[in-house]
Amino acid sequence: MSAVQFDADLIRRYDTAGPRYTSYPTAVAFGPFTEDEYKAHAYLSNEDPIPLPLSLYFHVPFCDTVCFYCACNKIVTKDHSKAETYLQYLFREIEMQAKLYDRDRMVEQLHWGGGTPTFLSHDEMRALMDKTREHFSLHITDEGDYSIEIDPRSVTAETIGLLREIGFNRFSLGVQDVDERVQVAVNRIQPIAQTLAIIDACRAYGAKSISVDLIYGLPFQTVESFRQTLDTIIEMSPDRISVFNYAHMPNLFKPQRRINEADLPSPETKLQIMQLAVEHLTAAGYEYIGMDHFAKPDDELAIAQRQGTLHRNFQGYTTHADCDLVAMGVSSISSVAECYSQNAKTLEEYYAALDTGHLPVIKGLTLDDDDVLRRYIIQQLACHFTLNFTQVERLFSLAFAEYFSRELELLQPMVSDHLLQFTDTGLDVTPRGRFLIRNICMVFDVSLRKQSVQQRFSRVI
């Protein structure tokens, strides 16, 4: 079990801006990258003696209302015909991407994100999954890890039944907060009964996993109001709960300008809310997985962490460590054979590329040996709170103390603060260091020494 110890004074001292490490290098390091470079890596991925299975991600960017806290790539519209046009282009991309990969590579993981994937009509959802099955090898049983982000305001029990029928078995529900005053302030009115009805439907249709997303740091939140939110969600008993820090960056995200800064909780209140969340959720039997994520002990994430097989990618924590991630749709990011590639960020650019018969790749990077090494280290720390120097030396043919002499020096203050301890074979993150794992990972992130992080990343807490 991943015990976590909350030390408010330490957290205040270490609270700085930093990446969430859904990739390494992070997306801010991406530069010019061509369709041909991406294709070369895709072909290369087929040539492994035992090619990796595939993970597919589909981005559905539409929302019919705007949540003021949102920092996602989205298009707010009530015109549902836009989805019809978008799917026609997405189908073209599916056809083009599928040609790059051997058909015998099973799709072990599949995810629809957004925006709001449930913006699509029932017929459109069915059509998108049919098109995917036509061109990729999906499981016909429940073996795969096929998940979707759900806005409970946009679905019915019938929708959940359809999603189960077409292959989804994991459902992630956006809730954020159940307090009505908070919901009004962020323009997301979502009665508790509505959320509960969808969770009940997920259970009735045999979902393998249900997760709920919460956000702390929103307008009008107090320690007491968030306690009530946590109690309400704990009673609903989802398998996983995420408690994300609201990063107020109105200069980067236009909808956030609609939030009155004077209504936001103080940094001290935010800290107290997060302490409450950690203590309340662990007391209720949830295990702290890391970076804002909690799971029941019998959930696959918790089991994978105990077994040393947990992984982290652009969708967060996952049990599927060894997959090439093929991402489709506007702004989506693929990770294939030691390269990252990102699609065009606007519909106009996305459509224009596909109209000319090209994949809409606009930027990315090819990982060099040092990137692969540091990615491995950051993965080990973020997922397992431990690092075996001997294993790193064996896997990468290097002398750890020599290669990472600067990093070992930078870790010393963290040792003094009891965030981590050195062992005979490496280092272990302590229970009080687990909440600051992003800071520990940042020590091994060489790119942070070359750029200003304050405006590019959210704060650690």
mmCIF file with all atom_site columns, C-alpha atoms in Angstrom, residues 20-185:
data_model
loop_
_atom_site.group_PDB
_atom_site.id
_atom_site.type_symbol
_atom_site.label_atom_id
_atom_site.label_alt_id
_atom_site.label_comp_id
_atom_site.label_asym_id
_atom_site.label_entity_id
_atom_site.label_seq_id
_atom_site.pdbx_PDB_ins_code
_atom_site.Cartn_x
_atom_site.Cartn_y
_atom_site.Cartn_z
_atom_site.occupancy
_atom_site.B_iso_or_equiv
_atom_site.pdbx_formal_charge
_atom_site.auth_seq_id
_atom_site.auth_comp_id
_atom_site.auth_asym_id
_atom_site.auth_atom_id
_atom_site.pdbx_PDB_model_num
ATOM 1   C CA . ARG A 1 20  ? 2.746   16.402 -14.372 1.00 0.00 ? 20  ARG A CA 1
ATOM 2   C CA . TYR A 1 21  ? 4.996   13.998 -16.329 1.00 0.00 ? 21  TYR A CA 1
ATOM 3   C CA . THR A 1 22  ? 2.419   12.324 -18.512 1.00 0.00 ? 22  THR A CA 1
ATOM 4   C CA . SER A 1 23  ? 5.399   12.198 -20.874 1.00 0.00 ? 23  SER A CA 1
ATOM 5   C CA . TYR A 1 24  ? 9.130   12.826 -20.794 1.00 0.00 ? 24  TYR A CA 1
ATOM 6   C CA . PRO A 1 25  ? 10.259  15.026 -22.409 1.00 0.00 ? 25  PRO A CA 1
ATOM 7   C CA . THR A 1 26  ? 7.056   17.011 -21.826 1.00 0.00 ? 26  THR A CA 1
ATOM 8   C CA . ALA A 1 27  ? 4.971   18.502 -24.644 1.00 0.00 ? 27  ALA A CA 1
ATOM 9   C CA . VAL A 1 28  ? 6.541   21.963 -24.228 1.00 0.00 ? 28  VAL A CA 1
ATOM 10  C CA . ALA A 1 29  ? 9.766   20.472 -25.630 1.00 0.00 ? 29  ALA A CA 1
ATOM 11  C CA . PHE A 1 30  ? 8.100   19.482 -28.922 1.00 0.00 ? 30  PHE A CA 1
ATOM 12  C CA . GLY A 1 31  ? 9.432   21.124 -32.068 1.00 0.00 ? 31  GLY A CA 1
ATOM 13  C CA . PRO A 1 32  ? 8.881   20.824 -35.827 1.00 0.00 ? 32  PRO A CA 1
ATOM 14  C CA . PHE A 1 33  ? 8.099   17.210 -36.727 1.00 0.00 ? 33  PHE A CA 1
ATOM 15  C CA . THR A 1 34  ? 6.899   15.860 -40.051 1.00 0.00 ? 34  THR A CA 1
ATOM 16  C CA . GLU A 1 35  ? 4.400   13.256 -41.185 1.00 0.00 ? 35  GLU A CA 1
ATOM 17  C CA . ASP A 1 36  ? 7.265   11.308 -42.786 1.00 0.00 ? 36  ASP A CA 1
ATOM 18  C CA . GLU A 1 37  ? 9.195   11.205 -39.506 1.00 0.00 ? 37  GLU A CA 1
ATOM 19  C CA . TYR A 1 38  ? 6.113   9.887  -37.712 1.00 0.00 ? 38  TYR A CA 1
ATOM 20  C CA . LYS A 1 39  ? 5.492   7.244  -40.414 1.00 0.00 ? 39  LYS A CA 1
ATOM 21  C CA . ALA A 1 40  ? 9.100   6.066  -40.174 1.00 0.00 ? 40  ALA A CA 1
ATOM 22  C CA . HIS A 1 41  ? 8.659   5.433  -36.457 1.00 0.00 ? 41  HIS A CA 1
ATOM 23  C CA . ALA A 1 42  ? 5.320   3.710  -37.034 1.00 0.00 ? 42  ALA A CA 1
ATOM 24  C CA . TYR A 1 43  ? 6.880   1.306  -39.557 1.00 0.00 ? 43  TYR A CA 1
ATOM 25  C CA . LEU A 1 44  ? 9.811   0.766  -37.197 1.00 0.00 ? 44  LEU A CA 1
ATOM 26  C CA . SER A 1 45  ? 7.384   -0.231 -34.416 1.00 0.00 ? 45  SER A CA 1
ATOM 27  C CA . ASN A 1 46  ? 6.164   -3.161 -36.529 1.00 0.00 ? 46  ASN A CA 1
ATOM 28  C CA . GLU A 1 47  ? 9.693   -4.542 -36.869 1.00 0.00 ? 47  GLU A CA 1
ATOM 29  C CA . ASP A 1 48  ? 10.227  -5.508 -33.232 1.00 0.00 ? 48  ASP A CA 1
ATOM 30  C CA . PRO A 1 49  ? 10.599  -9.310 -32.912 1.00 0.00 ? 49  PRO A CA 1
ATOM 31  C CA . ILE A 1 50  ? 7.463   -9.136 -30.739 1.00 0.00 ? 50  ILE A CA 1
ATOM 32  C CA . PRO A 1 51  ? 5.686   -5.871 -31.707 1.00 0.00 ? 51  PRO A CA 1
ATOM 33  C CA . LEU A 1 52  ? 3.982   -4.053 -28.850 1.00 0.00 ? 52  LEU A CA 1
ATOM 34  C CA . PRO A 1 53  ? 0.192   -4.026 -28.658 1.00 0.00 ? 53  PRO A CA 1
ATOM 35  C CA . LEU A 1 54  ? -1.554  -0.749 -29.439 1.00 0.00 ? 54  LEU A CA 1
ATOM 36  C CA . SER A 1 55  ? -3.263  1.871  -27.317 1.00 0.00 ? 55  SER A CA 1
ATOM 37  C CA . LEU A 1 56  ? -5.689  4.117  -29.226 1.00 0.00 ? 56  LEU A CA 1
ATOM 38  C CA . TYR A 1 57  ? -6.779  7.595  -28.161 1.00 0.00 ? 57  TYR A CA 1
ATOM 39  C CA . PHE A 1 58  ? -9.545  9.577  -29.857 1.00 0.00 ? 58  PHE A CA 1
ATOM 40  C CA . HIS A 1 59  ? -10.056 13.277 -29.134 1.00 0.00 ? 59  HIS A CA 1
ATOM 41  C CA . VAL A 1 60  ? -13.616 14.609 -29.395 1.00 0.00 ? 60  VAL A CA 1
ATOM 42  C CA . PRO A 1 61  ? -13.191 18.363 -28.870 1.00 0.00 ? 61  PRO A CA 1
ATOM 43  C CA . PHE A 1 62  ? -16.805 19.540 -28.580 1.00 0.00 ? 62  PHE A CA 1
ATOM 44  C CA . CYS A 1 63  ? -18.676 20.750 -25.472 1.00 0.00 ? 63  CYS A CA 1
ATOM 45  C CA . ASP A 1 64  ? -22.125 22.315 -25.516 1.00 0.00 ? 64  ASP A CA 1
ATOM 46  C CA . THR A 1 65  ? -21.340 24.568 -22.537 1.00 0.00 ? 65  THR A CA 1
ATOM 47  C CA . VAL A 1 66  ? -18.068 25.968 -21.233 1.00 0.00 ? 66  VAL A CA 1
ATOM 48  C CA . CYS A 1 67  ? -16.787 25.148 -17.746 1.00 0.00 ? 67  CYS A CA 1
ATOM 49  C CA . PHE A 1 68  ? -14.872 28.246 -16.677 1.00 0.00 ? 68  PHE A CA 1
ATOM 50  C CA . TYR A 1 69  ? -11.998 26.291 -15.050 1.00 0.00 ? 69  TYR A CA 1
ATOM 51  C CA . CYS A 1 70  ? -11.263 24.286 -18.211 1.00 0.00 ? 70  CYS A CA 1
ATOM 52  C CA . ALA A 1 71  ? -7.783  24.149 -19.752 1.00 0.00 ? 71  ALA A CA 1
ATOM 53  C CA . CYS A 1 72  ? -8.545  21.415 -22.328 1.00 0.00 ? 72  CYS A CA 1
ATOM 54  C CA . ASN A 1 73  ? -8.442  21.797 -26.099 1.00 0.00 ? 73  ASN A CA 1
ATOM 55  C CA . LYS A 1 74  ? -12.148 22.181 -26.799 1.00 0.00 ? 74  LYS A CA 1
ATOM 56  C CA . ILE A 1 75  ? -14.745 23.814 -29.044 1.00 0.00 ? 75  ILE A CA 1
ATOM 57  C CA . VAL A 1 76  ? -17.874 25.110 -27.324 1.00 0.00 ? 76  VAL A CA 1
ATOM 58  C CA . THR A 1 77  ? -20.951 24.806 -29.565 1.00 0.00 ? 77  THR A CA 1
ATOM 59  C CA . LYS A 1 78  ? -24.567 23.729 -29.502 1.00 0.00 ? 78  LYS A CA 1
ATOM 60  C CA . ASP A 1 79  ? -24.403 22.919 -33.231 1.00 0.00 ? 79  ASP A CA 1
ATOM 61  C CA . HIS A 1 80  ? -24.230 19.122 -33.229 1.00 0.00 ? 80  HIS A CA 1
ATOM 62  C CA . SER A 1 81  ? -23.780 19.011 -37.011 1.00 0.00 ? 81  SER A CA 1
ATOM 63  C CA . LYS A 1 82  ? -20.160 20.011 -36.362 1.00 0.00 ? 82  LYS A CA 1
ATOM 64  C CA . ALA A 1 83  ? -19.598 16.574 -34.854 1.00 0.00 ? 83  ALA A CA 1
ATOM 65  C CA . GLU A 1 84  ? -20.856 14.946 -38.043 1.00 0.00 ? 84  GLU A CA 1
ATOM 66  C CA . THR A 1 85  ? -18.270 16.830 -40.122 1.00 0.00 ? 85  THR A CA 1
ATOM 67  C CA . TYR A 1 86  ? -15.537 16.107 -37.602 1.00 0.00 ? 86  TYR A CA 1
ATOM 68  C CA . LEU A 1 87  ? -16.224 12.364 -37.643 1.00 0.00 ? 87  LEU A CA 1
ATOM 69  C CA . GLN A 1 88  ? -15.919 12.226 -41.426 1.00 0.00 ? 88  GLN A CA 1
ATOM 70  C CA . TYR A 1 89  ? -12.388 13.610 -41.099 1.00 0.00 ? 89  TYR A CA 1
ATOM 71  C CA . LEU A 1 90  ? -11.583 11.459 -38.076 1.00 0.00 ? 90  LEU A CA 1
ATOM 72  C CA . PHE A 1 91  ? -12.638 8.390  -40.101 1.00 0.00 ? 91  PHE A CA 1
ATOM 73  C CA . ARG A 1 92  ? -10.126 9.401  -42.785 1.00 0.00 ? 92  ARG A CA 1
ATOM 74  C CA . GLU A 1 93  ? -7.398  9.656  -40.183 1.00 0.00 ? 93  GLU A CA 1
ATOM 75  C CA . ILE A 1 94  ? -8.350  6.234  -38.787 1.00 0.00 ? 94  ILE A CA 1
ATOM 76  C CA . GLU A 1 95  ? -8.002  4.712  -42.258 1.00 0.00 ? 95  GLU A CA 1
ATOM 77  C CA . MET A 1 96  ? -4.614  6.367  -42.826 1.00 0.00 ? 96  MET A CA 1
ATOM 78  C CA . GLN A 1 97  ? -3.221  5.524  -39.385 1.00 0.00 ? 97  GLN A CA 1
ATOM 79  C CA . ALA A 1 98  ? -4.368  1.899  -39.518 1.00 0.00 ? 98  ALA A CA 1
ATOM 80  C CA . LYS A 1 99  ? -2.394  1.316  -42.731 1.00 0.00 ? 99  LYS A CA 1
ATOM 81  C CA . LEU A 1 100 ? 0.826   2.030  -40.824 1.00 0.00 ? 100 LEU A CA 1
ATOM 82  C CA . TYR A 1 101 ? 0.404   -0.772 -38.278 1.00 0.00 ? 101 TYR A CA 1
ATOM 83  C CA . ASP A 1 102 ? 0.338   -4.543 -38.691 1.00 0.00 ? 102 ASP A CA 1
ATOM 84  C CA . ARG A 1 103 ? -3.207  -5.829 -38.287 1.00 0.00 ? 103 ARG A CA 1
ATOM 85  C CA . ASP A 1 104 ? -2.193  -8.533 -35.799 1.00 0.00 ? 104 ASP A CA 1
ATOM 86  C CA . ARG A 1 105 ? -1.291  -5.914 -33.167 1.00 0.00 ? 105 ARG A CA 1
ATOM 87  C CA . MET A 1 106 ? -4.119  -6.053 -30.637 1.00 0.00 ? 106 MET A CA 1
ATOM 88  C CA . VAL A 1 107 ? -5.612  -2.888 -29.192 1.00 0.00 ? 107 VAL A CA 1
ATOM 89  C CA . GLU A 1 108 ? -5.162  -3.458 -25.453 1.00 0.00 ? 108 GLU A CA 1
ATOM 90  C CA . GLN A 1 109 ? -6.196  0.052  -24.447 1.00 0.00 ? 109 GLN A CA 1
ATOM 91  C CA . LEU A 1 110 ? -8.623  2.532  -25.988 1.00 0.00 ? 110 LEU A CA 1
ATOM 92  C CA . HIS A 1 111 ? -9.757  5.915  -24.702 1.00 0.00 ? 111 HIS A CA 1
ATOM 93  C CA . TRP A 1 112 ? -12.132 8.655  -25.859 1.00 0.00 ? 112 TRP A CA 1
ATOM 94  C CA . GLY A 1 113 ? -11.298 12.041 -24.354 1.00 0.00 ? 113 GLY A CA 1
ATOM 95  C CA . GLY A 1 114 ? -12.247 15.619 -24.951 1.00 0.00 ? 114 GLY A CA 1
ATOM 96  C CA . GLY A 1 115 ? -13.936 18.030 -24.825 1.00 0.00 ? 115 GLY A CA 1
ATOM 97  C CA . THR A 1 116 ? -16.940 15.867 -24.176 1.00 0.00 ? 116 THR A CA 1
ATOM 98  C CA . PRO A 1 117 ? -16.939 12.528 -26.039 1.00 0.00 ? 117 PRO A CA 1
ATOM 99  C CA . THR A 1 118 ? -20.601 12.110 -25.068 1.00 0.00 ? 118 THR A CA 1
ATOM 100 C CA . PHE A 1 119 ? -21.367 15.202 -27.179 1.00 0.00 ? 119 PHE A CA 1
ATOM 101 C CA . LEU A 1 120 ? -21.687 12.614 -29.982 1.00 0.00 ? 120 LEU A CA 1
ATOM 102 C CA . SER A 1 121 ? -25.116 11.151 -30.701 1.00 0.00 ? 121 SER A CA 1
ATOM 103 C CA . HIS A 1 122 ? -25.730 7.461  -30.040 1.00 0.00 ? 122 HIS A CA 1
ATOM 104 C CA . ASP A 1 123 ? -25.497 6.711  -33.767 1.00 0.00 ? 123 ASP A CA 1
ATOM 105 C CA . GLU A 1 124 ? -22.221 8.641  -34.008 1.00 0.00 ? 124 GLU A CA 1
ATOM 106 C CA . MET A 1 125 ? -20.744 6.772  -31.033 1.00 0.00 ? 125 MET A CA 1
ATOM 107 C CA . ARG A 1 126 ? -21.653 3.466  -32.630 1.00 0.00 ? 126 ARG A CA 1
ATOM 108 C CA . ALA A 1 127 ? -20.261 4.584  -36.004 1.00 0.00 ? 127 ALA A CA 1
ATOM 109 C CA . LEU A 1 128 ? -16.928 5.670  -34.497 1.00 0.00 ? 128 LEU A CA 1
ATOM 110 C CA . MET A 1 129 ? -16.450 2.366  -32.711 1.00 0.00 ? 129 MET A CA 1
ATOM 111 C CA . ASP A 1 130 ? -17.526 0.400  -35.806 1.00 0.00 ? 130 ASP A CA 1
ATOM 112 C CA . LYS A 1 131 ? -14.989 2.310  -37.892 1.00 0.00 ? 131 LYS A CA 1
ATOM 113 C CA . THR A 1 132 ? -12.281 1.617  -35.324 1.00 0.00 ? 132 THR A CA 1
ATOM 114 C CA . ARG A 1 133 ? -13.076 -2.116 -35.299 1.00 0.00 ? 133 ARG A CA 1
ATOM 115 C CA . GLU A 1 134 ? -13.065 -2.162 -39.097 1.00 0.00 ? 134 GLU A CA 1
ATOM 116 C CA . HIS A 1 135 ? -9.463  -0.950 -39.240 1.00 0.00 ? 135 HIS A CA 1
ATOM 117 C CA . PHE A 1 136 ? -7.848  -2.049 -35.955 1.00 0.00 ? 136 PHE A CA 1
ATOM 118 C CA . SER A 1 137 ? -7.917  -5.348 -34.038 1.00 0.00 ? 137 SER A CA 1
ATOM 119 C CA . LEU A 1 138 ? -10.070 -4.726 -30.969 1.00 0.00 ? 138 LEU A CA 1
ATOM 120 C CA . HIS A 1 139 ? -10.978 -7.344 -28.390 1.00 0.00 ? 139 HIS A CA 1
ATOM 121 C CA . ILE A 1 140 ? -14.479 -8.726 -28.806 1.00 0.00 ? 140 ILE A CA 1
ATOM 122 C CA . THR A 1 141 ? -14.662 -9.635 -25.114 1.00 0.00 ? 141 THR A CA 1
ATOM 123 C CA . ASP A 1 142 ? -14.025 -7.420 -22.065 1.00 0.00 ? 142 ASP A CA 1
ATOM 124 C CA . GLU A 1 143 ? -10.279 -8.160 -22.023 1.00 0.00 ? 143 GLU A CA 1
ATOM 125 C CA . GLY A 1 144 ? -9.261  -4.717 -23.259 1.00 0.00 ? 144 GLY A CA 1
ATOM 126 C CA . ASP A 1 145 ? -9.056  -1.571 -21.147 1.00 0.00 ? 145 ASP A CA 1
ATOM 127 C CA . TYR A 1 146 ? -11.570 0.581  -23.077 1.00 0.00 ? 146 TYR A CA 1
ATOM 128 C CA . SER A 1 147 ? -12.448 3.818  -21.309 1.00 0.00 ? 147 SER A CA 1
ATOM 129 C CA . ILE A 1 148 ? -14.401 7.002  -21.951 1.00 0.00 ? 148 ILE A CA 1
ATOM 130 C CA . GLU A 1 149 ? -14.742 10.390 -20.259 1.00 0.00 ? 149 GLU A CA 1
ATOM 131 C CA . ILE A 1 150 ? -18.373 11.034 -19.327 1.00 0.00 ? 150 ILE A CA 1
ATOM 132 C CA . ASP A 1 151 ? -20.168 14.281 -18.603 1.00 0.00 ? 151 ASP A CA 1
ATOM 133 C CA . PRO A 1 152 ? -23.100 13.028 -16.477 1.00 0.00 ? 152 PRO A CA 1
ATOM 134 C CA . ARG A 1 153 ? -25.141 16.013 -17.687 1.00 0.00 ? 153 ARG A CA 1
ATOM 135 C CA . SER A 1 154 ? -24.977 14.793 -21.280 1.00 0.00 ? 154 SER A CA 1
ATOM 136 C CA . VAL A 1 155 ? -25.900 11.111 -20.903 1.00 0.00 ? 155 VAL A CA 1
ATOM 137 C CA . THR A 1 156 ? -28.710 8.841  -19.744 1.00 0.00 ? 156 THR A CA 1
ATOM 138 C CA . ALA A 1 157 ? -28.742 5.262  -18.483 1.00 0.00 ? 157 ALA A CA 1
ATOM 139 C CA . GLU A 1 158 ? -29.539 4.330  -22.093 1.00 0.00 ? 158 GLU A CA 1
ATOM 140 C CA . THR A 1 159 ? -26.270 5.980  -23.217 1.00 0.00 ? 159 THR A CA 1
ATOM 141 C CA . ILE A 1 160 ? -24.303 3.897  -20.702 1.00 0.00 ? 160 ILE A CA 1
ATOM 142 C CA . GLY A 1 161 ? -26.010 0.760  -22.026 1.00 0.00 ? 161 GLY A CA 1
ATOM 143 C CA . LEU A 1 162 ? -24.991 1.677  -25.572 1.00 0.00 ? 162 LEU A CA 1
ATOM 144 C CA . LEU A 1 163 ? -21.392 2.418  -24.538 1.00 0.00 ? 163 LEU A CA 1
ATOM 145 C CA . ARG A 1 164 ? -21.145 -0.976 -22.801 1.00 0.00 ? 164 ARG A CA 1
ATOM 146 C CA . GLU A 1 165 ? -22.624 -2.652 -25.883 1.00 0.00 ? 165 GLU A CA 1
ATOM 147 C CA . ILE A 1 166 ? -20.037 -1.135 -28.240 1.00 0.00 ? 166 ILE A CA 1
ATOM 148 C CA . GLY A 1 167 ? -17.141 -2.150 -25.977 1.00 0.00 ? 167 GLY A CA 1
ATOM 149 C CA . PHE A 1 168 ? -16.456 0.388  -23.222 1.00 0.00 ? 168 PHE A CA 1
ATOM 150 C CA . ASN A 1 169 ? -15.845 -1.062 -19.767 1.00 0.00 ? 169 ASN A CA 1
ATOM 151 C CA . ARG A 1 170 ? -14.309 1.856  -17.849 1.00 0.00 ? 170 ARG A CA 1
ATOM 152 C CA . PHE A 1 171 ? -16.096 5.130  -17.205 1.00 0.00 ? 171 PHE A CA 1
ATOM 153 C CA . SER A 1 172 ? -14.562 8.364  -15.941 1.00 0.00 ? 172 SER A CA 1
ATOM 154 C CA . LEU A 1 173 ? -17.081 10.922 -14.669 1.00 0.00 ? 173 LEU A CA 1
ATOM 155 C CA . GLY A 1 174 ? -16.365 14.613 -14.326 1.00 0.00 ? 174 GLY A CA 1
ATOM 156 C CA . VAL A 1 175 ? -17.897 15.967 -11.099 1.00 0.00 ? 175 VAL A CA 1
ATOM 157 C CA . GLN A 1 176 ? -15.391 18.582 -9.810  1.00 0.00 ? 176 GLN A CA 1
ATOM 158 C CA . ASP A 1 177 ? -17.524 19.636 -6.796  1.00 0.00 ? 177 ASP A CA 1
ATOM 159 C CA . VAL A 1 178 ? -21.064 18.915 -5.579  1.00 0.00 ? 178 VAL A CA 1
ATOM 160 C CA . ASP A 1 179 ? -21.536 22.294 -3.852  1.00 0.00 ? 179 ASP A CA 1
ATOM 161 C CA . GLU A 1 180 ? -24.116 24.344 -5.774  1.00 0.00 ? 180 GLU A CA 1
ATOM 162 C CA . ARG A 1 181 ? -22.452 27.703 -5.173  1.00 0.00 ? 181 ARG A CA 1
ATOM 163 C CA . VAL A 1 182 ? -19.159 26.371 -6.585  1.00 0.00 ? 182 VAL A CA 1
ATOM 164 C CA . GLN A 1 183 ? -20.985 24.831 -9.554  1.00 0.00 ? 183 GLN A CA 1
ATOM 165 C CA . VAL A 1 184 ? -22.666 28.155 -10.409 1.00 0.00 ? 184 VAL A CA 1
ATOM 166 C CA . ALA A 1 185 ? -19.324 29.998 -10.178 1.00 0.00 ? 185 ALA A CA 1
#
